[in-house]
Structure formats: structure tokens, C-alpha cells
Amino acid sequence: MRFDIITIFPEIFSGVFDFGIVRRAVEAGLIEIHAHDLRDFTSDKHRQVDDRPFGGGAGMVMKPEPLFRAVESVANRSPEASVVLLSPQGRLFSQRLAEEYSRKPSLILICGRYEGVDERVAEHLVSDEISIGDYVLSGGEIPAMVVVDAVTRLIPGALGCGESAKRESFSQGLLDYPHYTRPAEFRDLRAPDVLLSGNHAEIERWRRRKSIEKTLRRRPDLLRDHAISEAEDKDIEKILKEIE
Ligand code: 9D3
């Protein structure tokens, strides 16, 4: 899979992909990441990528020509690529979308800056407009890193045995259960006895219950979309009574 990132700050990406799972995926030839300087696709002396908004108002808008030229140039290599604009106006990025992207041969990621891009880019150049959440960032570069990271770990072969994607898909839709490691007692704080018992059926039940409990408390919105068995349904009723 190939990622092409279009940005006015290509240097921001040097180093960030040099660690962990993403680095291994690059080294294994599973992915390629290329950051392109938007200014290389300008044709004026000042290499201008932004201009004042029609209709007036504060801030600057990213000009359409450099973005069209950059995408057209990059897409020459990857005609089947999806073109993704990172913008606060986008649909919310999700694990489901990451899975969809992981099945594509190529993604072109456009990082917005300033007040945003000329709407003709959003309407006619881009196949998908994506936000990573409801908070204000300074541009689309960090969101592009988020997309590359989330998508890369879903590419077959990107995760080692210790990081199995199976476990992740298993618990999908629920928050993770609490983890403990040695020592069993740390400054008077004990790890739960059940985890030291060696009773694997009981450990599974405990983890499932803790997952549901944590999800109920912190992210009840996730449970509404989660397929729940009859036994779990009973558990949930019980946990709900206990926590209120
Ligand atoms: C005053 C209106 N603001 C829009 C909500 C202006 C504005 C804020 C931040 C315009 C651009 C930006 C830069 N942010 C992004 O480009 C961005 C972003 C984000 O800020 N939050 C979450 N996801 C994303 S993806 C791209």
C-alpha cells in the first residue's frame, strides 16, 4: 500500500514513521510513505499556496491550482488511489474507515492549513473528507499521521505475533479490560487474585465483565452498537445496578 501525503510541511513527517509497527511495515515492503511539498506544484515566483478569501473575512484559503496539480501528478502513479482531505468539516475517522482504507492499494492524503481549502478542491478533487475528532488542531498533518498509523496496523503482516489483530477484532466495540504484570504486590497494591489463579475460564469471564463495566461507565455509546449475548445482557443489568 502506498501513502502520498500532500502538505506545506513535508519535513514534519521525517522521523514520525521511523518507529515500531509503521517502521517495520516500511522495512518489510508492505507500505510506502511519500510526503510531497505542495509548493513544488506552484507556478509563480513566490510559490504561493494560499490567498485571501472571496467575500472577505479573516485568514487565508488554500488555492485550488497547486492542490489539483499535486494530486494529478501523484495520481499518475496510482490512478486507483482514493483522495482523502483532512479537514475539521470531514466525517469522523473511525476503525471501520481505517479497515476500508487498508484494503485500498493507494491513498492520497491532503493536509489542510490556514482556514481551509478552496471548496472546489473538496467538491471535485477529493473522494473523502475526514476529521479525526472534535477539537481544533493547526492543520491536517497530525491527522494524516493518525490515518497512516491506524491503516498500517490493519495491513496483513504488519502486526507481529505479540500484537495480534485477532485479539483486537475480538474485543471490537468494547473497551479493553485492565492489565497487570509483576510484581503481584506493588506498594501495598495487589493485582486481582483471579489473574494469578491459573483458572483460564474464570479469567476470561473476569476480563469480559471488566470490559463491559468499563465501557458502561466511560463509553456507553459504544455498547449501543455492540452485539450482546443473553448472558452478557444479564451481566450488564447487574453491573448497571451496582454502579448506580
Ligand atoms: C473557525 C473555524 N475553524 C474550523 C473548525 C477554523 C479551522 C480550524 C482548524 C480551520 C482549520 C483548522 C486546521 N485543522 C485541520 O486541518 C484538521 C483537523 C482538526 O482541526 N481537528 C480534527 N481533525 C482535523 S483533520 C484536519
PDB file of C-alpha atoms and ligand atoms in Angstrom:
ATOM      1  CA  MET A   1       0.000   0.000   0.000  1.00  0.00           C
ATOM      2  CA  ARG A   2       1.188   3.448  -0.908  1.00  0.00           C
ATOM      3  CA  PHE A   3       0.530   6.676   1.065  1.00  0.00           C
ATOM      4  CA  ASP A   4       1.142  10.020  -0.675  1.00  0.00           C
ATOM      5  CA  ILE A   5       0.884  12.994   1.663  1.00  0.00           C
ATOM      6  CA  ILE A   6       0.468  16.496   0.230  1.00  0.00           C
ATOM      7  CA  THR A   7       1.498  19.221   2.686  1.00  0.00           C
ATOM      8  CA  ILE A   8       3.252  22.572   3.014  1.00  0.00           C
ATOM      9  CA  PHE A   9       5.359  20.990   5.826  1.00  0.00           C
ATOM     10  CA  PRO A  10       6.814  17.756   4.397  1.00  0.00           C
ATOM     11  CA  GLU A  11       9.672  17.810   6.956  1.00  0.00           C
ATOM     12  CA  ILE A  12       7.132  17.343   9.768  1.00  0.00           C
ATOM     13  CA  PHE A  13       6.890  13.696   8.658  1.00  0.00           C
ATOM     14  CA  SER A  14      10.595  12.898   8.852  1.00  0.00           C
ATOM     15  CA  GLY A  15      11.088  10.686  11.844  1.00  0.00           C
ATOM     16  CA  VAL A  16       7.473  10.072  12.871  1.00  0.00           C
ATOM     17  CA  PHE A  17       7.201   6.866  10.878  1.00  0.00           C
ATOM     18  CA  ASP A  18      10.630   5.576  11.919  1.00  0.00           C
ATOM     19  CA  PHE A  19       9.427   3.610  14.936  1.00  0.00           C
ATOM     20  CA  GLY A  20       7.518   0.498  15.845  1.00  0.00           C
ATOM     21  CA  ILE A  21       4.901  -1.111  13.665  1.00  0.00           C
ATOM     22  CA  VAL A  22       4.955   1.510  10.889  1.00  0.00           C
ATOM     23  CA  ARG A  23       8.721   1.311  10.563  1.00  0.00           C
ATOM     24  CA  ARG A  24       8.584  -2.480  10.355  1.00  0.00           C
ATOM     25  CA  ALA A  25       5.861  -2.288   7.705  1.00  0.00           C
ATOM     26  CA  VAL A  26       8.026   0.051   5.588  1.00  0.00           C
ATOM     27  CA  GLU A  27      11.064  -2.207   6.022  1.00  0.00           C
ATOM     28  CA  ALA A  28       9.013  -5.266   5.078  1.00  0.00           C
ATOM     29  CA  GLY A  29       7.869  -3.530   1.884  1.00  0.00           C
ATOM     30  CA  LEU A  30       4.213  -3.659   2.996  1.00  0.00           C
ATOM     31  CA  ILE A  31       3.796   0.124   2.738  1.00  0.00           C
ATOM     32  CA  GLU A  32       5.490   3.149   1.171  1.00  0.00           C
ATOM     33  CA  ILE A  33       5.076   6.675   2.561  1.00  0.00           C
ATOM     34  CA  HIS A  34       5.884   9.739   0.452  1.00  0.00           C
ATOM     35  CA  ALA A  35       5.464  13.333   1.656  1.00  0.00           C
ATOM     36  CA  HIS A  36       5.204  15.928  -1.131  1.00  0.00           C
ATOM     37  CA  ASP A  37       5.796  19.658  -0.758  1.00  0.00           C
ATOM     38  CA  LEU A  38       2.714  21.478  -2.062  1.00  0.00           C
ATOM     39  CA  ARG A  39       4.910  24.452  -3.040  1.00  0.00           C
ATOM     40  CA  ASP A  40       6.603  22.255  -5.656  1.00  0.00           C
ATOM     41  CA  PHE A  41       3.297  22.371  -7.542  1.00  0.00           C
ATOM     42  CA  THR A  42       3.000  26.171  -7.721  1.00  0.00           C
ATOM     43  CA  SER A  43       3.944  28.043 -10.881  1.00  0.00           C
ATOM     44  CA  ASP A  44       4.506  31.584  -9.565  1.00  0.00           C
ATOM     45  CA  LYS A  45       7.713  33.177  -8.355  1.00  0.00           C
ATOM     46  CA  HIS A  46       6.558  33.310  -4.724  1.00  0.00           C
ATOM     47  CA  ARG A  47       5.387  29.680  -4.689  1.00  0.00           C
ATOM     48  CA  GLN A  48       2.127  30.911  -3.185  1.00  0.00           C
ATOM     49  CA  VAL A  49      -0.213  28.218  -1.888  1.00  0.00           C
ATOM     50  CA  ASP A  50      -2.808  30.468  -0.190  1.00  0.00           C
ATOM     51  CA  ASP A  51      -4.809  33.604  -0.953  1.00  0.00           C
ATOM     52  CA  ARG A  52      -7.399  35.919   0.595  1.00  0.00           C
ATOM     53  CA  PRO A  53     -10.976  34.633   0.818  1.00  0.00           C
ATOM     54  CA  PHE A  54     -13.535  35.872  -1.717  1.00  0.00           C
ATOM     55  CA  GLY A  55     -16.196  37.750   0.221  1.00  0.00           C
ATOM     56  CA  GLY A  56     -13.680  38.957   2.794  1.00  0.00           C
ATOM     57  CA  GLY A  57     -13.035  37.826   6.349  1.00  0.00           C
ATOM     58  CA  ALA A  58     -10.113  36.717   8.436  1.00  0.00           C
ATOM     59  CA  GLY A  59      -7.474  34.183   7.442  1.00  0.00           C
ATOM     60  CA  MET A  60      -6.313  32.678   4.184  1.00  0.00           C
ATOM     61  CA  VAL A  61      -7.619  29.914   1.929  1.00  0.00           C
ATOM     62  CA  MET A  62      -5.565  27.266   0.141  1.00  0.00           C
ATOM     63  CA  LYS A  63      -5.574  27.933  -3.598  1.00  0.00           C
ATOM     64  CA  PRO A  64      -7.020  25.239  -5.860  1.00  0.00           C
ATOM     65  CA  GLU A  65      -4.334  25.078  -8.607  1.00  0.00           C
ATOM     66  CA  PRO A  66      -1.398  23.737  -6.555  1.00  0.00           C
ATOM     67  CA  LEU A  67      -3.627  21.124  -4.908  1.00  0.00           C
ATOM     68  CA  PHE A  68      -5.093  19.966  -8.240  1.00  0.00           C
ATOM     69  CA  ARG A  69      -1.620  19.820  -9.816  1.00  0.00           C
ATOM     70  CA  ALA A  70      -0.165  17.929  -6.835  1.00  0.00           C
ATOM     71  CA  VAL A  71      -2.946  15.324  -6.776  1.00  0.00           C
ATOM     72  CA  GLU A  72      -2.880  14.899 -10.562  1.00  0.00           C
ATOM     73  CA  SER A  73       0.889  14.420 -10.502  1.00  0.00           C
ATOM     74  CA  VAL A  74       0.815  11.905  -7.666  1.00  0.00           C
ATOM     75  CA  ALA A  75      -2.265  10.112  -9.058  1.00  0.00           C
ATOM     76  CA  ASN A  76      -0.419   9.460 -12.321  1.00  0.00           C
ATOM     77  CA  ARG A  77       1.445   6.752 -10.453  1.00  0.00           C
ATOM     78  CA  SER A  78      -1.653   5.491  -8.634  1.00  0.00           C
ATOM     79  CA  PRO A  79      -4.726   6.005 -10.804  1.00  0.00           C
ATOM     80  CA  GLU A  80      -6.826   3.875  -8.405  1.00  0.00           C
ATOM     81  CA  ALA A  81      -5.959   5.991  -5.368  1.00  0.00           C
ATOM     82  CA  SER A  82      -8.603   7.436  -3.045  1.00  0.00           C
ATOM     83  CA  VAL A  83      -8.035  11.133  -2.391  1.00  0.00           C
ATOM     84  CA  VAL A  84      -8.633  11.998   1.266  1.00  0.00           C
ATOM     85  CA  LEU A  85      -8.833  15.577   2.545  1.00  0.00           C
ATOM     86  CA  LEU A  86      -8.110  16.024   6.257  1.00  0.00           C
ATOM     87  CA  SER A  87     -10.348  18.840   7.467  1.00  0.00           C
ATOM     88  CA  PRO A  88     -12.414  19.840  10.520  1.00  0.00           C
ATOM     89  CA  GLN A  89     -15.518  19.650   8.291  1.00  0.00           C
ATOM     90  CA  GLY A  90     -14.916  15.979   7.463  1.00  0.00           C
ATOM     91  CA  ARG A  91     -16.755  12.837   8.523  1.00  0.00           C
ATOM     92  CA  LEU A  92     -15.334  11.366  11.704  1.00  0.00           C
ATOM     93  CA  PHE A  93     -12.461   8.931  11.112  1.00  0.00           C
ATOM     94  CA  SER A  94     -13.135   5.515  12.634  1.00  0.00           C
ATOM     95  CA  GLN A  95     -11.758   1.996  12.902  1.00  0.00           C
ATOM     96  CA  ARG A  96     -14.312   0.981  10.275  1.00  0.00           C
ATOM     97  CA  LEU A  97     -12.940   3.571   7.834  1.00  0.00           C
ATOM     98  CA  ALA A  98      -9.364   2.515   8.662  1.00  0.00           C
ATOM     99  CA  GLU A  99     -10.343  -1.050   7.706  1.00  0.00           C
ATOM    100  CA  GLU A 100     -11.863   0.168   4.438  1.00  0.00           C
ATOM    101  CA  TYR A 101      -8.705   2.154   3.598  1.00  0.00           C
ATOM    102  CA  SER A 102      -6.452  -0.803   4.473  1.00  0.00           C
ATOM    103  CA  ARG A 103      -7.990  -2.700   1.534  1.00  0.00           C
ATOM    104  CA  LYS A 104      -7.026   0.003  -0.992  1.00  0.00           C
ATOM    105  CA  PRO A 105      -3.783  -0.044  -2.999  1.00  0.00           C
ATOM    106  CA  SER A 106      -3.104   3.658  -2.531  1.00  0.00           C
ATOM    107  CA  LEU A 107      -4.227   6.699  -0.504  1.00  0.00           C
ATOM    108  CA  ILE A 108      -3.511  10.361  -1.268  1.00  0.00           C
ATOM    109  CA  LEU A 109      -3.793  12.452   1.902  1.00  0.00           C
ATOM    110  CA  ILE A 110      -4.207  16.223   1.554  1.00  0.00           C
ATOM    111  CA  CYS A 111      -3.289  18.211   4.681  1.00  0.00           C
ATOM    112  CA  GLY A 112      -5.226  21.452   5.030  1.00  0.00           C
ATOM    113  CA  ARG A 113      -3.719  24.551   6.661  1.00  0.00           C
ATOM    114  CA  TYR A 114      -4.930  28.124   7.206  1.00  0.00           C
ATOM    115  CA  GLU A 115      -8.739  28.477   7.272  1.00  0.00           C
ATOM    116  CA  GLY A 116      -9.105  25.576   4.859  1.00  0.00           C
ATOM    117  CA  VAL A 117      -9.055  24.684   1.166  1.00  0.00           C
ATOM    118  CA  ASP A 118     -10.986  26.243  -1.720  1.00  0.00           C
ATOM    119  CA  GLU A 119     -14.338  24.423  -1.801  1.00  0.00           C
ATOM    120  CA  ARG A 120     -13.728  23.302  -5.417  1.00  0.00           C
ATOM    121  CA  VAL A 121     -10.996  21.033  -4.040  1.00  0.00           C
ATOM    122  CA  ALA A 122     -13.399  19.464  -1.556  1.00  0.00           C
ATOM    123  CA  GLU A 123     -16.098  19.074  -4.199  1.00  0.00           C
ATOM    124  CA  HIS A 124     -14.206  17.973  -7.304  1.00  0.00           C
ATOM    125  CA  LEU A 125     -10.775  16.629  -6.336  1.00  0.00           C
ATOM    126  CA  VAL A 126     -11.423  14.696  -3.184  1.00  0.00           C
ATOM    127  CA  SER A 127     -13.242  11.393  -2.673  1.00  0.00           C
ATOM    128  CA  ASP A 128     -13.427  11.609   1.131  1.00  0.00           C
ATOM    129  CA  GLU A 129     -13.228  14.458   3.673  1.00  0.00           C
ATOM    130  CA  ILE A 130     -12.134  13.236   7.125  1.00  0.00           C
ATOM    131  CA  SER A 131     -11.791  14.756  10.626  1.00  0.00           C
ATOM    132  CA  ILE A 132     -10.127  12.867  13.488  1.00  0.00           C
ATOM    133  CA  GLY A 133     -12.276  14.393  16.240  1.00  0.00           C
ATOM    134  CA  ASP A 134     -13.985  17.417  17.688  1.00  0.00           C
ATOM    135  CA  TYR A 135     -11.012  19.517  18.759  1.00  0.00           C
ATOM    136  CA  VAL A 136      -9.143  22.245  16.916  1.00  0.00           C
ATOM    137  CA  LEU A 137      -5.697  21.427  15.522  1.00  0.00           C
ATOM    138  CA  SER A 138      -3.389  23.650  13.459  1.00  0.00           C
ATOM    139  CA  GLY A 139      -3.596  21.633  10.257  1.00  0.00           C
ATOM    140  CA  GLY A 140      -4.132  18.220   8.710  1.00  0.00           C
ATOM    141  CA  GLU A 141      -0.582  16.914   9.197  1.00  0.00           C
ATOM    142  CA  ILE A 142      -1.110  15.235  12.574  1.00  0.00           C
ATOM    143  CA  PRO A 143      -4.456  13.788  11.389  1.00  0.00           C
ATOM    144  CA  ALA A 144      -2.627  12.371   8.322  1.00  0.00           C
ATOM    145  CA  MET A 145      -0.138  10.661  10.684  1.00  0.00           C
ATOM    146  CA  VAL A 146      -3.094   9.228  12.604  1.00  0.00           C
ATOM    147  CA  VAL A 147      -4.609   7.792   9.409  1.00  0.00           C
ATOM    148  CA  VAL A 148      -1.290   6.260   8.263  1.00  0.00           C
ATOM    149  CA  ASP A 149      -0.759   4.668  11.680  1.00  0.00           C
ATOM    150  CA  ALA A 150      -4.301   3.295  12.054  1.00  0.00           C
ATOM    151  CA  VAL A 151      -4.408   1.935   8.481  1.00  0.00           C
ATOM    152  CA  THR A 152      -0.910   0.421   8.533  1.00  0.00           C
ATOM    153  CA  ARG A 153      -1.592  -1.780  11.568  1.00  0.00           C
ATOM    154  CA  LEU A 154      -4.518  -3.342   9.668  1.00  0.00           C
ATOM    155  CA  ILE A 155      -2.450  -4.402   6.659  1.00  0.00           C
ATOM    156  CA  PRO A 156      -1.930  -8.171   6.723  1.00  0.00           C
ATOM    157  CA  GLY A 157       1.548  -8.935   8.063  1.00  0.00           C
ATOM    158  CA  ALA A 158       2.067  -5.541   9.741  1.00  0.00           C
ATOM    159  CA  LEU A 159       1.455  -6.802  13.271  1.00  0.00           C
ATOM    160  CA  GLY A 160       3.830  -9.244  14.926  1.00  0.00           C
ATOM    161  CA  CYS A 161       2.521 -12.308  16.781  1.00  0.00           C
ATOM    162  CA  GLY A 162       2.625 -10.391  20.058  1.00  0.00           C
ATOM    163  CA  GLU A 163       0.307  -7.738  18.637  1.00  0.00           C
ATOM    164  CA  SER A 164      -2.272  -9.990  17.025  1.00  0.00           C
ATOM    165  CA  ALA A 165      -5.054  -8.272  15.114  1.00  0.00           C
ATOM    166  CA  LYS A 166      -7.302 -11.176  16.110  1.00  0.00           C
ATOM    167  CA  ARG A 167      -7.486 -10.035  19.722  1.00  0.00           C
ATOM    168  CA  GLU A 168      -8.337  -6.524  18.566  1.00  0.00           C
ATOM    169  CA  SER A 169     -11.124  -7.631  16.289  1.00  0.00           C
ATOM    170  CA  PHE A 170     -12.379  -9.942  19.038  1.00  0.00           C
ATOM    171  CA  SER A 171     -12.974  -7.195  21.558  1.00  0.00           C
ATOM    172  CA  GLN A 172     -14.134  -4.753  18.896  1.00  0.00           C
ATOM    173  CA  GLY A 173     -16.765  -2.404  20.175  1.00  0.00           C
ATOM    174  CA  LEU A 174     -15.754  -2.737  23.829  1.00  0.00           C
ATOM    175  CA  LEU A 175     -13.030  -1.014  25.827  1.00  0.00           C
ATOM    176  CA  ASP A 176     -10.106  -3.190  26.859  1.00  0.00           C
ATOM    177  CA  TYR A 177     -10.040  -4.944  30.248  1.00  0.00           C
ATOM    178  CA  PRO A 178      -7.431  -3.872  32.867  1.00  0.00           C
ATOM    179  CA  HIS A 179      -3.921  -5.317  32.538  1.00  0.00           C
ATOM    180  CA  TYR A 180      -1.493  -6.250  35.321  1.00  0.00           C
ATOM    181  CA  THR A 181       2.050  -7.576  35.402  1.00  0.00           C
ATOM    182  CA  ARG A 182       4.654  -8.395  38.053  1.00  0.00           C
ATOM    183  CA  PRO A 183       5.038  -7.777  40.909  1.00  0.00           C
ATOM    184  CA  ALA A 184       1.777  -9.221  42.271  1.00  0.00           C
ATOM    185  CA  GLU A 185       2.018  -6.668  45.067  1.00  0.00           C
ATOM    186  CA  PHE A 186       3.415  -3.183  44.439  1.00  0.00           C
ATOM    187  CA  ARG A 187       3.426  -0.677  47.348  1.00  0.00           C
ATOM    188  CA  ASP A 188       0.505  -2.465  49.017  1.00  0.00           C
ATOM    189  CA  LEU A 189      -1.404  -2.547  45.729  1.00  0.00           C
ATOM    190  CA  ARG A 190      -2.389  -6.116  44.816  1.00  0.00           C
ATOM    191  CA  ALA A 191      -3.117  -7.442  41.360  1.00  0.00           C
ATOM    192  CA  PRO A 192      -6.511  -9.209  41.316  1.00  0.00           C
ATOM    193  CA  ASP A 193      -6.202 -12.782  42.670  1.00  0.00           C
ATOM    194  CA  VAL A 194      -8.235 -14.220  39.805  1.00  0.00           C
ATOM    195  CA  LEU A 195      -5.443 -13.342  37.344  1.00  0.00           C
ATOM    196  CA  LEU A 196      -2.942 -15.349  39.444  1.00  0.00           C
ATOM    197  CA  SER A 197      -5.315 -18.298  39.908  1.00  0.00           C
ATOM    198  CA  GLY A 198      -4.465 -20.099  36.661  1.00  0.00           C
ATOM    199  CA  ASN A 199      -8.206 -20.684  36.098  1.00  0.00           C
ATOM    200  CA  HIS A 200      -8.464 -19.595  32.481  1.00  0.00           C
ATOM    201  CA  ALA A 201     -12.234 -19.860  32.171  1.00  0.00           C
ATOM    202  CA  GLU A 202     -12.629 -17.651  35.229  1.00  0.00           C
ATOM    203  CA  ILE A 203     -10.004 -15.208  33.919  1.00  0.00           C
ATOM    204  CA  GLU A 204     -11.923 -14.919  30.630  1.00  0.00           C
ATOM    205  CA  ARG A 205     -15.183 -14.218  32.478  1.00  0.00           C
ATOM    206  CA  TRP A 206     -13.491 -11.608  34.682  1.00  0.00           C
ATOM    207  CA  ARG A 207     -11.957  -9.825  31.681  1.00  0.00           C
ATOM    208  CA  ARG A 208     -15.232  -9.818  29.769  1.00  0.00           C
ATOM    209  CA  ARG A 209     -17.042  -8.378  32.789  1.00  0.00           C
ATOM    210  CA  LYS A 210     -14.396  -5.691  33.353  1.00  0.00           C
ATOM    211  CA  SER A 211     -14.574  -4.737  29.655  1.00  0.00           C
ATOM    212  CA  ILE A 212     -18.324  -4.315  29.828  1.00  0.00           C
ATOM    213  CA  GLU A 213     -18.134  -2.467  33.164  1.00  0.00           C
ATOM    214  CA  LYS A 214     -15.527  -0.009  31.874  1.00  0.00           C
ATOM    215  CA  THR A 215     -17.456   0.529  28.645  1.00  0.00           C
ATOM    216  CA  LEU A 216     -20.708   1.148  30.562  1.00  0.00           C
ATOM    217  CA  ARG A 217     -19.040   3.747  32.769  1.00  0.00           C
ATOM    218  CA  ARG A 218     -16.957   5.580  30.199  1.00  0.00           C
ATOM    219  CA  ARG A 219     -18.353   4.911  26.727  1.00  0.00           C
ATOM    220  CA  PRO A 220     -21.987   3.786  26.915  1.00  0.00           C
ATOM    221  CA  ASP A 221     -22.305   4.999  23.294  1.00  0.00           C
ATOM    222  CA  LEU A 222     -20.104   2.030  22.219  1.00  0.00           C
ATOM    223  CA  LEU A 223     -22.400  -0.541  23.850  1.00  0.00           C
ATOM    224  CA  ARG A 224     -25.388   0.566  21.820  1.00  0.00           C
ATOM    225  CA  ASP A 225     -23.676  -0.703  18.633  1.00  0.00           C
ATOM    226  CA  HIS A 226     -22.225  -3.836  20.215  1.00  0.00           C
ATOM    227  CA  ALA A 227     -23.834  -7.250  19.708  1.00  0.00           C
ATOM    228  CA  ILE A 228     -24.542  -8.506  23.213  1.00  0.00           C
ATOM    229  CA  SER A 229     -25.284 -12.117  24.130  1.00  0.00           C
ATOM    230  CA  GLU A 230     -28.107 -13.015  26.507  1.00  0.00           C
ATOM    231  CA  ALA A 231     -25.606 -13.866  29.251  1.00  0.00           C
ATOM    232  CA  GLU A 232     -23.868 -10.551  28.785  1.00  0.00           C
ATOM    233  CA  ASP A 233     -27.200  -8.802  28.849  1.00  0.00           C
ATOM    234  CA  LYS A 234     -27.748 -10.231  32.362  1.00  0.00           C
ATOM    235  CA  ASP A 235     -24.229  -9.094  33.338  1.00  0.00           C
ATOM    236  CA  ILE A 236     -24.908  -5.627  32.089  1.00  0.00           C
ATOM    237  CA  GLU A 237     -28.118  -5.335  34.101  1.00  0.00           C
ATOM    238  CA  LYS A 238     -26.228  -6.470  37.194  1.00  0.00           C
ATOM    239  CA  ILE A 239     -23.330  -4.071  36.594  1.00  0.00           C
ATOM    240  CA  LEU A 240     -25.720  -1.204  35.930  1.00  0.00           C
ATOM    241  CA  LYS A 241     -27.401  -1.831  39.316  1.00  0.00           C
ATOM    242  CA  GLU A 242     -24.021  -1.959  41.057  1.00  0.00           C
ATOM    243  CA  ILE A 243     -22.712   1.281  39.623  1.00  0.00           C
ATOM    244  CA  GLU A 244     -25.802   3.381  40.337  1.00  0.00           C
TER     245      GLU A 244
HETATM  246  C1  9D3 B   1     -13.031  28.927  12.728  1.00  0.00           C
HETATM  247  C2  9D3 B   1     -13.362  27.639  12.124  1.00  0.00           C
HETATM  248  N1  9D3 B   1     -12.300  26.612  12.267  1.00  0.00           N
HETATM  249  C3  9D3 B   1     -12.868  25.354  11.715  1.00  0.00           C
HETATM  250  C4  9D3 B   1     -13.371  24.475  12.801  1.00  0.00           C
HETATM  251  C5  9D3 B   1     -11.094  27.004  11.541  1.00  0.00           C
HETATM  252  C6  9D3 B   1     -10.064  25.952  11.412  1.00  0.00           C
HETATM  253  C7  9D3 B   1      -9.551  25.300  12.499  1.00  0.00           C
HETATM  254  C8  9D3 B   1      -8.536  24.347  12.359  1.00  0.00           C
HETATM  255  C9  9D3 B   1      -9.587  25.623  10.151  1.00  0.00           C
HETATM  256  C10 9D3 B   1      -8.591  24.690  10.010  1.00  0.00           C
HETATM  257  C11 9D3 B   1      -8.065  24.047  11.108  1.00  0.00           C
HETATM  258  C12 9D3 B   1      -6.976  23.067  10.960  1.00  0.00           C
HETATM  259  N2  9D3 B   1      -7.399  21.693  11.267  1.00  0.00           N
HETATM  260  C13 9D3 B   1      -7.359  20.735  10.364  1.00  0.00           C
HETATM  261  O1  9D3 B   1      -6.938  20.977   9.256  1.00  0.00           O
HETATM  262  C14 9D3 B   1      -7.843  19.414  10.684  1.00  0.00           C
HETATM  263  C15 9D3 B   1      -8.447  18.882  11.873  1.00  0.00           C
HETATM  264  C16 9D3 B   1      -8.772  19.458  13.133  1.00  0.00           C
HETATM  265  O2  9D3 B   1      -8.535  20.647  13.440  1.00  0.00           O
HETATM  266  N3  9D3 B   1      -9.370  18.661  14.072  1.00  0.00           N
HETATM  267  C17 9D3 B   1      -9.651  17.354  13.851  1.00  0.00           C
HETATM  268  N4  9D3 B   1      -9.380  16.774  12.689  1.00  0.00           N
HETATM  269  C18 9D3 B   1      -8.784  17.550  11.720  1.00  0.00           C
HETATM  270  S1  9D3 B   1      -8.379  16.982  10.206  1.00  0.00           S
HETATM  271  C19 9D3 B   1      -7.757  18.427   9.723  1.00  0.00           C
END
